[in-house]
GROMACS .gro file of C-alpha atoms in nm:
model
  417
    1UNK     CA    1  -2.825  -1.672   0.952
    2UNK     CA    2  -3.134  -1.821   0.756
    3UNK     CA    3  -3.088  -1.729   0.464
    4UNK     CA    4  -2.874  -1.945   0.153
    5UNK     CA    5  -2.546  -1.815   0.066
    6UNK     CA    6  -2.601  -1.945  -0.256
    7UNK     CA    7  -2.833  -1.668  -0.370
    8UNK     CA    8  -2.541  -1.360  -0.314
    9UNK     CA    9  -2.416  -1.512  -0.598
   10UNK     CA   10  -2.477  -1.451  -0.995
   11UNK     CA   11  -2.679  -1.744  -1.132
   12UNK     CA   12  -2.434  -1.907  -1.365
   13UNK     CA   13  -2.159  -1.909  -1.064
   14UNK     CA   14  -2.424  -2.076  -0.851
   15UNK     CA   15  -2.490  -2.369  -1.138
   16UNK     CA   16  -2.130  -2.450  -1.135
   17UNK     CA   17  -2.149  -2.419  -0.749
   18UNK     CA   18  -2.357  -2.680  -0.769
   19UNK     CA   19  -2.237  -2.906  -1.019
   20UNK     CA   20  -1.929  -2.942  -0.864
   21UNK     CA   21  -2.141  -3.004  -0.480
   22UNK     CA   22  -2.316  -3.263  -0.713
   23UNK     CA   23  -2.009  -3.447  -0.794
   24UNK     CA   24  -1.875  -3.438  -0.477
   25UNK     CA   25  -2.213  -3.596  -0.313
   26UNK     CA   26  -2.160  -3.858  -0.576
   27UNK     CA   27  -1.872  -3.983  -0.483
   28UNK     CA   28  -1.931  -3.940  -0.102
   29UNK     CA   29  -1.763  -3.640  -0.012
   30UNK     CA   30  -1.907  -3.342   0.188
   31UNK     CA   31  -1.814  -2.978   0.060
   32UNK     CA   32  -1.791  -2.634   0.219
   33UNK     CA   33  -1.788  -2.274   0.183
   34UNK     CA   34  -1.498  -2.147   0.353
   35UNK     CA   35  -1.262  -1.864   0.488
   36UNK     CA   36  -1.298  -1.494   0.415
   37UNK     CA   37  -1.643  -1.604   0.213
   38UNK     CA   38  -1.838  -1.715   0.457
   39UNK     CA   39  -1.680  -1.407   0.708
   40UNK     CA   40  -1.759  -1.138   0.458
   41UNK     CA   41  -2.110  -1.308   0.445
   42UNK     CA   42  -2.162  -1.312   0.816
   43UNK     CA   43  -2.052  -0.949   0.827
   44UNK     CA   44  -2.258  -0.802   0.533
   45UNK     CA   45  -1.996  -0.696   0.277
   46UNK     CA   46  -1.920  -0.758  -0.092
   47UNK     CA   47  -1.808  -1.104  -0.124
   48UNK     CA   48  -1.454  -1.115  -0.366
   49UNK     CA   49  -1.379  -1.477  -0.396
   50UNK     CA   50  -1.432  -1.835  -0.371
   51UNK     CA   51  -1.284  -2.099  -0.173
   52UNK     CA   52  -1.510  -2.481  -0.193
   53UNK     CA   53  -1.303  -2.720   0.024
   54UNK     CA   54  -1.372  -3.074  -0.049
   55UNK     CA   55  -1.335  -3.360   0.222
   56UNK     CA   56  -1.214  -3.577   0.051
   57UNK     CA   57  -1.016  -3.571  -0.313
   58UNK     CA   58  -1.068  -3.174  -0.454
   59UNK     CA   59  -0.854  -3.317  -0.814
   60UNK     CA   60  -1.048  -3.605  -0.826
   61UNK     CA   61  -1.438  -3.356  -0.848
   62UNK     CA   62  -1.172  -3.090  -1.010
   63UNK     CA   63  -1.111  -3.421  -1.319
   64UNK     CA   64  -1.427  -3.527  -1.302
   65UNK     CA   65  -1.607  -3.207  -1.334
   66UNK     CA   66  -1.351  -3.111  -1.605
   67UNK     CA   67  -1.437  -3.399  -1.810
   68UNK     CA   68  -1.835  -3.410  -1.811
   69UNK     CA   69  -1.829  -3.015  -1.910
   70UNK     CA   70  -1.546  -2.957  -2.109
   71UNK     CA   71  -1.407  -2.713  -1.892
   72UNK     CA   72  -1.026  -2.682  -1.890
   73UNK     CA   73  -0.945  -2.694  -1.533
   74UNK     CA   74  -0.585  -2.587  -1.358
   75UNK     CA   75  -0.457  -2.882  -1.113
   76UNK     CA   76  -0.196  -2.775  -0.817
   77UNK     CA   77  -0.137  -3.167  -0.712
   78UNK     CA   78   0.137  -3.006  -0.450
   79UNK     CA   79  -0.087  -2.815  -0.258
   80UNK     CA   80  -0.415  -3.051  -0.347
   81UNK     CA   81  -0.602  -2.774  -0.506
   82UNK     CA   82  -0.752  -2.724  -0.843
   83UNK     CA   83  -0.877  -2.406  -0.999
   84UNK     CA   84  -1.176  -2.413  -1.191
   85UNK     CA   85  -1.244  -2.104  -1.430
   86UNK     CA   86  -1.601  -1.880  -1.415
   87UNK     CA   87  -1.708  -1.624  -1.681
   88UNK     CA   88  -1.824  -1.377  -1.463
   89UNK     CA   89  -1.749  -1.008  -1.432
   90UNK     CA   90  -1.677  -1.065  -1.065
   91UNK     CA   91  -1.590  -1.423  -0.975
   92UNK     CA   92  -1.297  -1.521  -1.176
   93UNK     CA   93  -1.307  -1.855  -1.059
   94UNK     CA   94  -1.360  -2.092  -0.816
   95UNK     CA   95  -1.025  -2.275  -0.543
   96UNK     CA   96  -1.128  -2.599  -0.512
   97UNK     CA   97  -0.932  -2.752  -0.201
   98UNK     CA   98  -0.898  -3.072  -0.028
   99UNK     CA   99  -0.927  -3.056   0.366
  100UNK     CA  100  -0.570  -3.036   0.482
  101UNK     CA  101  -0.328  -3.036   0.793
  102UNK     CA  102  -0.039  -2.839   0.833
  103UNK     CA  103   0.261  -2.891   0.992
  104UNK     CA  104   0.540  -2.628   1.053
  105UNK     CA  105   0.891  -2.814   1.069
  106UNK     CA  106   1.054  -2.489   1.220
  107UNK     CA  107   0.936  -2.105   1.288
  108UNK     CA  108   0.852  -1.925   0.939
  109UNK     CA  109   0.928  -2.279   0.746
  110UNK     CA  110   0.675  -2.310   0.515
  111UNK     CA  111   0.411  -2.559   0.572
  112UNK     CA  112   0.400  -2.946   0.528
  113UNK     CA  113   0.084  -2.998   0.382
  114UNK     CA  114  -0.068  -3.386   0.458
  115UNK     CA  115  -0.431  -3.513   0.460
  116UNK     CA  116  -0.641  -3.362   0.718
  117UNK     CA  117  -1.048  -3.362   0.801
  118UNK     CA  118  -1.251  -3.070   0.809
  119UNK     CA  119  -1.115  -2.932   1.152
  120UNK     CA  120  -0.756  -2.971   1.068
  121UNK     CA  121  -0.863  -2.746   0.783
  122UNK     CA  122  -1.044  -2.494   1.015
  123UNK     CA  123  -0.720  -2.495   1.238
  124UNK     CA  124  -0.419  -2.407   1.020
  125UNK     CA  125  -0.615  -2.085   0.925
  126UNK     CA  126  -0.484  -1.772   1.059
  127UNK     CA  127  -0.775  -1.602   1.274
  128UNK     CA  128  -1.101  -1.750   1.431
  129UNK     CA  129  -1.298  -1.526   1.192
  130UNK     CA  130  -1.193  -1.715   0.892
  131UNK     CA  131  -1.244  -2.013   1.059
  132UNK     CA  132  -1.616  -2.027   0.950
  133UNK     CA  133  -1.752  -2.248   0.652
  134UNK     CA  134  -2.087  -2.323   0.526
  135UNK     CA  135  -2.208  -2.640   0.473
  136UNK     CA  136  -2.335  -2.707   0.103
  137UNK     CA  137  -2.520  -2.988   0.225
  138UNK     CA  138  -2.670  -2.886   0.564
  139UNK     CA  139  -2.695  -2.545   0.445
  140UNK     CA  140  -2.599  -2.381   0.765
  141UNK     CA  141  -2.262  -2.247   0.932
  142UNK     CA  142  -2.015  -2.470   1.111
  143UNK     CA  143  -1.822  -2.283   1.395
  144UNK     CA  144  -1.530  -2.493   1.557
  145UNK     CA  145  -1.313  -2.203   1.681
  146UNK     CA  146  -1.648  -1.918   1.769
  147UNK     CA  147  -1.576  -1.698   1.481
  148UNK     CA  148  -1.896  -1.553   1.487
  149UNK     CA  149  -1.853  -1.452   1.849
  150UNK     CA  150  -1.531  -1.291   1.769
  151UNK     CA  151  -1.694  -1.119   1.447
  152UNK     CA  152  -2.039  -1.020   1.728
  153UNK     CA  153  -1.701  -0.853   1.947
  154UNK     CA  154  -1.465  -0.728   1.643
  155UNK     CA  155  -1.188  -0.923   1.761
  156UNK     CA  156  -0.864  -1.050   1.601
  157UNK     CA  157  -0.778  -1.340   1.728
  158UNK     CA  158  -0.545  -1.655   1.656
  159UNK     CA  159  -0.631  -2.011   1.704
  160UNK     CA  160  -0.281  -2.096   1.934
  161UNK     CA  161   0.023  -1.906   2.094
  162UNK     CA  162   0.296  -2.013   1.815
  163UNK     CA  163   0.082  -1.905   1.546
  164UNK     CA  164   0.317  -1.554   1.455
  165UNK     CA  165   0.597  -1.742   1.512
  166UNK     CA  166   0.518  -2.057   1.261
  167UNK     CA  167   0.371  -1.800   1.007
  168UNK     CA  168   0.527  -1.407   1.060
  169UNK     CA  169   0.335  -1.270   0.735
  170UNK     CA  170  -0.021  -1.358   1.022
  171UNK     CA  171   0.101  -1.055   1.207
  172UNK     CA  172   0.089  -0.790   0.886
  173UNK     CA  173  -0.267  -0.991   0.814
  174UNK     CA  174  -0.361  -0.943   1.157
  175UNK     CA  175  -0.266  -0.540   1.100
  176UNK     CA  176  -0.464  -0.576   0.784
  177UNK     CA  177  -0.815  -0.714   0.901
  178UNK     CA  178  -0.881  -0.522   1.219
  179UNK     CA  179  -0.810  -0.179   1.037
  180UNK     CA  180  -1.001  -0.322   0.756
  181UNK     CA  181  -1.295  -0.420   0.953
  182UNK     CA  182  -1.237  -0.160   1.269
  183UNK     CA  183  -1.174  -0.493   1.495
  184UNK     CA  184  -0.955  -0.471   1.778
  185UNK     CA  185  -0.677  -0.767   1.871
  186UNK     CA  186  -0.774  -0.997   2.143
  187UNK     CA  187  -0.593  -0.947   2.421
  188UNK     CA  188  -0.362  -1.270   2.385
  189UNK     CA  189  -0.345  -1.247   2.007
  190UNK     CA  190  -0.128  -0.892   2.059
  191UNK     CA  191   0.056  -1.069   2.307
  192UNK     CA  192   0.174  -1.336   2.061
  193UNK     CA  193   0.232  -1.062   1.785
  194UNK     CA  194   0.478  -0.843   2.052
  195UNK     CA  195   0.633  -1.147   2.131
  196UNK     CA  196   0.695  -1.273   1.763
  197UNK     CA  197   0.821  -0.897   1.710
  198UNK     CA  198   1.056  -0.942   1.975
  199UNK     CA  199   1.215  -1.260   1.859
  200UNK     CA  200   1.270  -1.161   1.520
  201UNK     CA  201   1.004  -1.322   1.324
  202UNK     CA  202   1.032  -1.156   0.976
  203UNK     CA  203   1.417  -1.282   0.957
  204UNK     CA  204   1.278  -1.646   0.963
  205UNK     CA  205   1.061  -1.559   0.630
  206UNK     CA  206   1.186  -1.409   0.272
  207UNK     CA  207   1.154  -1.132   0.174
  208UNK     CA  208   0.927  -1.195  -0.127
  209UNK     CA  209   0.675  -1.339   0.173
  210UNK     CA  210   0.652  -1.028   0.385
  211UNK     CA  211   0.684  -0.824   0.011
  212UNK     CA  212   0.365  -0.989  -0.116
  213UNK     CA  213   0.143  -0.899   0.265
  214UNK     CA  214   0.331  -0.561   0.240
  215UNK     CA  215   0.153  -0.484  -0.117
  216UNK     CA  216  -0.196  -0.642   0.016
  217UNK     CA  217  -0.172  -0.376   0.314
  218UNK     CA  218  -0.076  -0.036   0.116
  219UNK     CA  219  -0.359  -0.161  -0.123
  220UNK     CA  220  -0.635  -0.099   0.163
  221UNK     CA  221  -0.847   0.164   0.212
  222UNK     CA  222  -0.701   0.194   0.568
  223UNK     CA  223  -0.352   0.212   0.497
  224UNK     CA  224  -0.329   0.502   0.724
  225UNK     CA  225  -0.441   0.337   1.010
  226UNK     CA  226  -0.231   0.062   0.916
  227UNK     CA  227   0.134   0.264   0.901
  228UNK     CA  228   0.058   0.373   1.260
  229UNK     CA  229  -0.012   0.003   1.336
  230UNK     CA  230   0.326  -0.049   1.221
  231UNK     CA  231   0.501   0.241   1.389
  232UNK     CA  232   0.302   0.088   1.750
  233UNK     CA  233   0.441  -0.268   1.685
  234UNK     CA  234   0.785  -0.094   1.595
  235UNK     CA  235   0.797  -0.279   1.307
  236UNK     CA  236   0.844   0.073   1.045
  237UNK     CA  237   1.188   0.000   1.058
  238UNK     CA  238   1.212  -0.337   1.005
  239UNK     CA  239   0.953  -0.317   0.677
  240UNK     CA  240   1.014   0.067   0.526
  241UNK     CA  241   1.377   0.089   0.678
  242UNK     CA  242   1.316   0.425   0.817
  243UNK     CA  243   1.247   0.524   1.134
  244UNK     CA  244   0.883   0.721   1.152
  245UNK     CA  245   0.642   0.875   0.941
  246UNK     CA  246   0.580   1.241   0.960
  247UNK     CA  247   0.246   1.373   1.046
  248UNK     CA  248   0.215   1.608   0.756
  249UNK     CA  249   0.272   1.243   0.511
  250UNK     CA  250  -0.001   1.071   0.762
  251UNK     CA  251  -0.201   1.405   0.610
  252UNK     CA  252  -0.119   1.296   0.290
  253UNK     CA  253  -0.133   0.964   0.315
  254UNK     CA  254  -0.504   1.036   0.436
  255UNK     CA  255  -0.578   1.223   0.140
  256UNK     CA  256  -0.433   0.999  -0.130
  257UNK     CA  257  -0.672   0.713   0.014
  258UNK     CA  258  -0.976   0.964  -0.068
  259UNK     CA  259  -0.862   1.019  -0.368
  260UNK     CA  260  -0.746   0.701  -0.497
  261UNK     CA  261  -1.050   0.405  -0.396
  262UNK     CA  262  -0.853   0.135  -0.574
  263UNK     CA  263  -0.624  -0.096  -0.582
  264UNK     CA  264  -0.362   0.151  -0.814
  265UNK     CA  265  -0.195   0.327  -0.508
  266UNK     CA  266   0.068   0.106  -0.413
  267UNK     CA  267   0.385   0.347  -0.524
  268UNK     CA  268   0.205   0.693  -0.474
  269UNK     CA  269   0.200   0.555  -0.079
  270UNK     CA  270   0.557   0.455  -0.133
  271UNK     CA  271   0.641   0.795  -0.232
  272UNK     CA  272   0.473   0.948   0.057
  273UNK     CA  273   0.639   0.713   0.292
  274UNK     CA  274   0.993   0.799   0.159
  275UNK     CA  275   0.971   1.133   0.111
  276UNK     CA  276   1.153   1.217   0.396
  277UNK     CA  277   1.415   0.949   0.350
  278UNK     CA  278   1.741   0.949   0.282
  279UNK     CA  279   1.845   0.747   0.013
  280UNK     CA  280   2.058   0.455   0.173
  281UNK     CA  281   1.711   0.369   0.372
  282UNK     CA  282   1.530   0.385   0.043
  283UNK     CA  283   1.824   0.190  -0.140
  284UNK     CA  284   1.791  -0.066   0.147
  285UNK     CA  285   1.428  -0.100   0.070
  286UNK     CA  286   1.453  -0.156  -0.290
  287UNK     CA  287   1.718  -0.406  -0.253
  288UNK     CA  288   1.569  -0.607   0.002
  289UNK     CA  289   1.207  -0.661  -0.179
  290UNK     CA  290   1.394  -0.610  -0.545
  291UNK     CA  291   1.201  -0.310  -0.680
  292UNK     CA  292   1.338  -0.257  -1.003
  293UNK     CA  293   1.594  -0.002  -1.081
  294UNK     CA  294   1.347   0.269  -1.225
  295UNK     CA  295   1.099   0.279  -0.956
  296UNK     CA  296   1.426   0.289  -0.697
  297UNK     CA  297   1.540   0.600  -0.907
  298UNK     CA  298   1.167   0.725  -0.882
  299UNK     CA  299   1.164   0.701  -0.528
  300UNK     CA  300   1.551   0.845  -0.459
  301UNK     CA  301   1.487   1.131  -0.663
  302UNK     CA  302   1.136   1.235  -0.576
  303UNK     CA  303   1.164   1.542  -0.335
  304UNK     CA  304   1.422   1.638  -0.515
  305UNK     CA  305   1.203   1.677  -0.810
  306UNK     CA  306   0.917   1.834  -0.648
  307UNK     CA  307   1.113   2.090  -0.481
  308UNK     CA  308   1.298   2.165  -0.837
  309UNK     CA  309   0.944   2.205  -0.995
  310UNK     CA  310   0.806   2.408  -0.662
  311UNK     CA  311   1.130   2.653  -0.718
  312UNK     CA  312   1.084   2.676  -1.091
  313UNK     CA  313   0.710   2.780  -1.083
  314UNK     CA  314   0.767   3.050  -0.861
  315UNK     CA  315   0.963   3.272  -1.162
  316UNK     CA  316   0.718   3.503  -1.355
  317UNK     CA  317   0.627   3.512  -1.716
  318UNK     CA  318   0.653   3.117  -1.766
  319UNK     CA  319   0.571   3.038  -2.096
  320UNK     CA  320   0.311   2.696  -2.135
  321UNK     CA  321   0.573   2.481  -2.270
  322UNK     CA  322   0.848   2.580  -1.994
  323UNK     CA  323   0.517   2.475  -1.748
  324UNK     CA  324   0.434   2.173  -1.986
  325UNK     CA  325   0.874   2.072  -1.955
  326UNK     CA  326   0.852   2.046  -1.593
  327UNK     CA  327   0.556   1.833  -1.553
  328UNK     CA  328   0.549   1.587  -1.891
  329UNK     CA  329   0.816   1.330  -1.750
  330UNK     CA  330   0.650   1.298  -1.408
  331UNK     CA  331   0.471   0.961  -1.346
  332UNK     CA  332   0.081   0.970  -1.331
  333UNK     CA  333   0.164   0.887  -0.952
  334UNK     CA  334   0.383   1.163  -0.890
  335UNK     CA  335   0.108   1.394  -1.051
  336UNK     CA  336  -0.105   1.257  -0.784
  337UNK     CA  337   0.124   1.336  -0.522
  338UNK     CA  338   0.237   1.664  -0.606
  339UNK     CA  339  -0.107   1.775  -0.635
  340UNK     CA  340  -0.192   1.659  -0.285
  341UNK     CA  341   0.159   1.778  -0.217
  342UNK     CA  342   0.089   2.150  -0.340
  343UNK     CA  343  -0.282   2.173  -0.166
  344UNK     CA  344  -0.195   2.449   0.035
  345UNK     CA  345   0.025   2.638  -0.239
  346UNK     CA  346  -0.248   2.765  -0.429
  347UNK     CA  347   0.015   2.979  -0.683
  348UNK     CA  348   0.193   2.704  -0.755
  349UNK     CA  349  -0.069   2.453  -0.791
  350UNK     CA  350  -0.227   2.620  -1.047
  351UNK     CA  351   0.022   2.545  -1.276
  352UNK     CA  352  -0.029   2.212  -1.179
  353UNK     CA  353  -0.416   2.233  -1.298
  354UNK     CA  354  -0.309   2.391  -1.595
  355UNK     CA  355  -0.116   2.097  -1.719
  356UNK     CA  356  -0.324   1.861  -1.655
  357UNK     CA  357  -0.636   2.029  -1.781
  358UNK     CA  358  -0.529   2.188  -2.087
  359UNK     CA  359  -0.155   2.059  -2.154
  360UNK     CA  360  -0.075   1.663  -2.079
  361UNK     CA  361  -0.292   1.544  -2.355
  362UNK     CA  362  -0.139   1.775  -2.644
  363UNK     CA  363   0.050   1.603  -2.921
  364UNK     CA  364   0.147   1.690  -3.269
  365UNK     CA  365  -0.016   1.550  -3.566
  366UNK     CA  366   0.310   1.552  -3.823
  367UNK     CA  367   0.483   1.197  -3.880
  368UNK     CA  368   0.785   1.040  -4.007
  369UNK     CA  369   0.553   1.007  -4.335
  370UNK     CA  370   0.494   1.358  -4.358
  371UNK     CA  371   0.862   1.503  -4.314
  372UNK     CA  372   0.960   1.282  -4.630
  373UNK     CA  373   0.664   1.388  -4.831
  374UNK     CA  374   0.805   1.756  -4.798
  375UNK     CA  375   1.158   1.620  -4.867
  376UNK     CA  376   1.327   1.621  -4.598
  377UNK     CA  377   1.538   1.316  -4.498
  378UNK     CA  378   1.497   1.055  -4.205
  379UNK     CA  379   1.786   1.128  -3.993
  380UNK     CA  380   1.812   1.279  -3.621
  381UNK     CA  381   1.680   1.636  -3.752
  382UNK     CA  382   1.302   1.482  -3.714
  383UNK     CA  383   1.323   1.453  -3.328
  384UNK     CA  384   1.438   1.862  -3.364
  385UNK     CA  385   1.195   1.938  -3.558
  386UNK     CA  386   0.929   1.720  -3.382
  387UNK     CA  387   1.042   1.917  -3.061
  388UNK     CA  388   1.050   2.237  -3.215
  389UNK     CA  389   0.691   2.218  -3.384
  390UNK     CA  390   0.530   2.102  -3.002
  391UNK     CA  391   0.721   2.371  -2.837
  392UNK     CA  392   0.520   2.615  -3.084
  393UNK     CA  393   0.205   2.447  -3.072
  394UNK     CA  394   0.171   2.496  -2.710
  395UNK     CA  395   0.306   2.838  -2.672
  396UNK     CA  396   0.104   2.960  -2.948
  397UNK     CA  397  -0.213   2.714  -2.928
  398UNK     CA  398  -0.160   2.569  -3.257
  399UNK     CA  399  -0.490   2.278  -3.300
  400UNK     CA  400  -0.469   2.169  -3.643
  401UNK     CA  401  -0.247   1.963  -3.827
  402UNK     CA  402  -0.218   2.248  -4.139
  403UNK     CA  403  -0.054   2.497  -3.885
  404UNK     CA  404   0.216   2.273  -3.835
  405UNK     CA  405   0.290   2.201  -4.231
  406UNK     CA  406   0.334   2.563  -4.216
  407UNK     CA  407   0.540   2.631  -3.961
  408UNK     CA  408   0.762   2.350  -4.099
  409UNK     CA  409   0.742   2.514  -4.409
  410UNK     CA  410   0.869   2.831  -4.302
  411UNK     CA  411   1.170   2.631  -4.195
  412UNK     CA  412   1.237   2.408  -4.422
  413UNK     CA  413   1.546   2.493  -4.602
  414UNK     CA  414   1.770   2.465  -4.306
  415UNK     CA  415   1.602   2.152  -4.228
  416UNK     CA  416   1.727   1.997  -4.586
  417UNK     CA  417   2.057   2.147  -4.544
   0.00000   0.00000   0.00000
């Protein structure tokens, strides 16, 4: 590629960009684009973030730069990075890094981190493709490991045959990227991953390690894809505790991702995913990655909810606040769910449409401050009467705050009593 990576980004990143290359030429260092950058680059998408590794001393530009434009910089001395703060929409800031080595002590230890040159860096990455880094002084892509042949052939592929075993979370990452990008594993790579599988990898790693790539995966668009990935690798069970995933929840599961295109999906897959299980398996779960205790009561109770609301809505002459009872304490999650959920129930769901459309944002416009102004004193009576006035208002369409005065009005003697 010809062209200068520098000009994908927004002018005020690049000046910093810059500065900080500008420092680092000063004191004799050479510095890099690197990782997922450079391979989001290469392959034409949006890039998200921004790793500049240093050879040489990344705190030392990180102080230096700091100092000459009063920028308040964060120093990680353990890991020899710094993080230097952007005001940009997109780019919240720039991970400065010193090339590094890595040595793992035992399998799933976490790494030793010592001095390394710009291969060592390339190396202790997980997959050839985010191997690749561009040269801020040559201008033009360095390729130790042929990344860009594996990114030319959609391939997954590790850099050496221990590399699930030293680092389990790689094989959820590796699950991740080729669904994300519609790779495929290189031959050996899947190899390694069965074989890490086999041998127990995850129990070498905590559980807050596999929680945090566990989150990253239900986040993508391909989560789908991703769930049967696991179910292939039989590695459901060992993640989800459970021991498959219907096809009807792959439906949904499908659906939910066209629905939801962010980020905010995390426990509306989770519900999906345990909607069939029983409640040890989903007790199991929570305990093992510490979910707290509401979302594990969430999740436990779900289908027993839904099929309580699905029972409900099939009596006749529901009033709107009997249909605005059985929906208000759902999570905005759940709502999602259930009305994937209820797609091909067309009488119930249009209960479902009704409360969201023209109930879930109805309030009452009485306060505290108004109950004492008609003389009636603070005491438990106000959440009856609060109740009492929203159950009318919705049954009877109530939309101003005088038609509540008056129905409290009408009331109010046993209200002082």
């Amino acid at each position: 590629m010809n062209e200068n990576i520098l000009e994908k980004f927004p002018n005020k990143v690049k000046k910093e960009v810059i500065r900080l290359n500008s420092i680092a030429k000063e004191k004799g260092y050479f510095s890099y684009f690197i990782g997922g950058l450079v391979r989001d680059w290469v392959l034409k998408k949006p890039i998200k973030d921004i790793d500049m590794v240093i050879q040489g001393d990344a705190l030392e530009i990180a102080k230096i730069y700091g100092e000459k434009y009063n920028i308040s910089v964060q120093y990680f001395p353990r890991f020899q990075t710094a993080k230097i703060p952007l005001d940009d929409r997109i780019f919240n800031n720039i991970d400065l890094i010193s090339t590094r080595k890595e040595i793992y002590e035992f399998p799933g230890a976490l790494p030793k981190i010592i001095e390394g040159n710009l291969k060592d860096d390339l190396y202790r990455r997980d997959f050839s493709i985010n191997t690749l880094c561009y040269s801020l002084n040559s201008f033009k892509i360095i390729d130790l490991f042929q990344g860009e042949k594996d990114i030319k052939n959609k391939l997954i592929r590790v850099l050496y045959s221990k590399s699930f075993m030293d680092d389990p979370t790689r094989i959820l990452r590796a699950i991740r990227f080729k669904n994300r990008f519609e790779f495929k594993y290189e031959a050996y790579t899947k190899e390694y991953m069965i074989e890490a599988i086999n041998k127990k990898a995850f129990a070498t790693i905590s559980s807050d390690r596999i929680k945090k790539e566990l989150i990253l995966c239900l986040q993508e668009e391909k989560v789908k894809e991703i769930l049967m990935d696991f179910i292939e690798f039989n590695i459901i069970e060992t993640l989800f505790f459970i021991k498959d995933i219907s096809e009807n929840q792959f439906i949904w599961l499908e659906k939910v991702c066209k629905i939801i295109k962010n980020k905010n999906k995390v426990l509306v897959i989770l519900l999906i995913v345990f909607f069939n299980a029983n409640q040890e398996s989903i007790e199991k779960f929570c305990d093992f990655y510490q979910i707290n205790k509401d979302y594990k009561k969430l999740l436990i109770s779900n289908k027993e909810v839904f099929l309580k609301i699905k029972n409900e809505l099939k009596k006749n002459n529901l009033t709107p606040f009997e249909i605005y009872r059985l929906f208000s304490s759902l999570k905005e999650e759940q709502i999602i769910f259930l009305n994937i959920y209820l797609q091909e129930k067309f009488f119930i769901k249009k209960f479902l449409e009704y409360y969201v459309n023209e109930l879930r944002d109805v309030h009452i416009f009485i306060t505290g401050k108004d109950l004492i102004s008609l003389g009636i004193p603070p005491g438990p009576i106000y959440d009856v009467i609060f109740k009492r006035v929203l159950k009318n208002k919705i049954n009877l369409g109530w939309k101003t705050k005088e038609k509540e005065i008056e129905y409290i009005k009408k009331h109010i003697k046993e209200w002082r009593e």
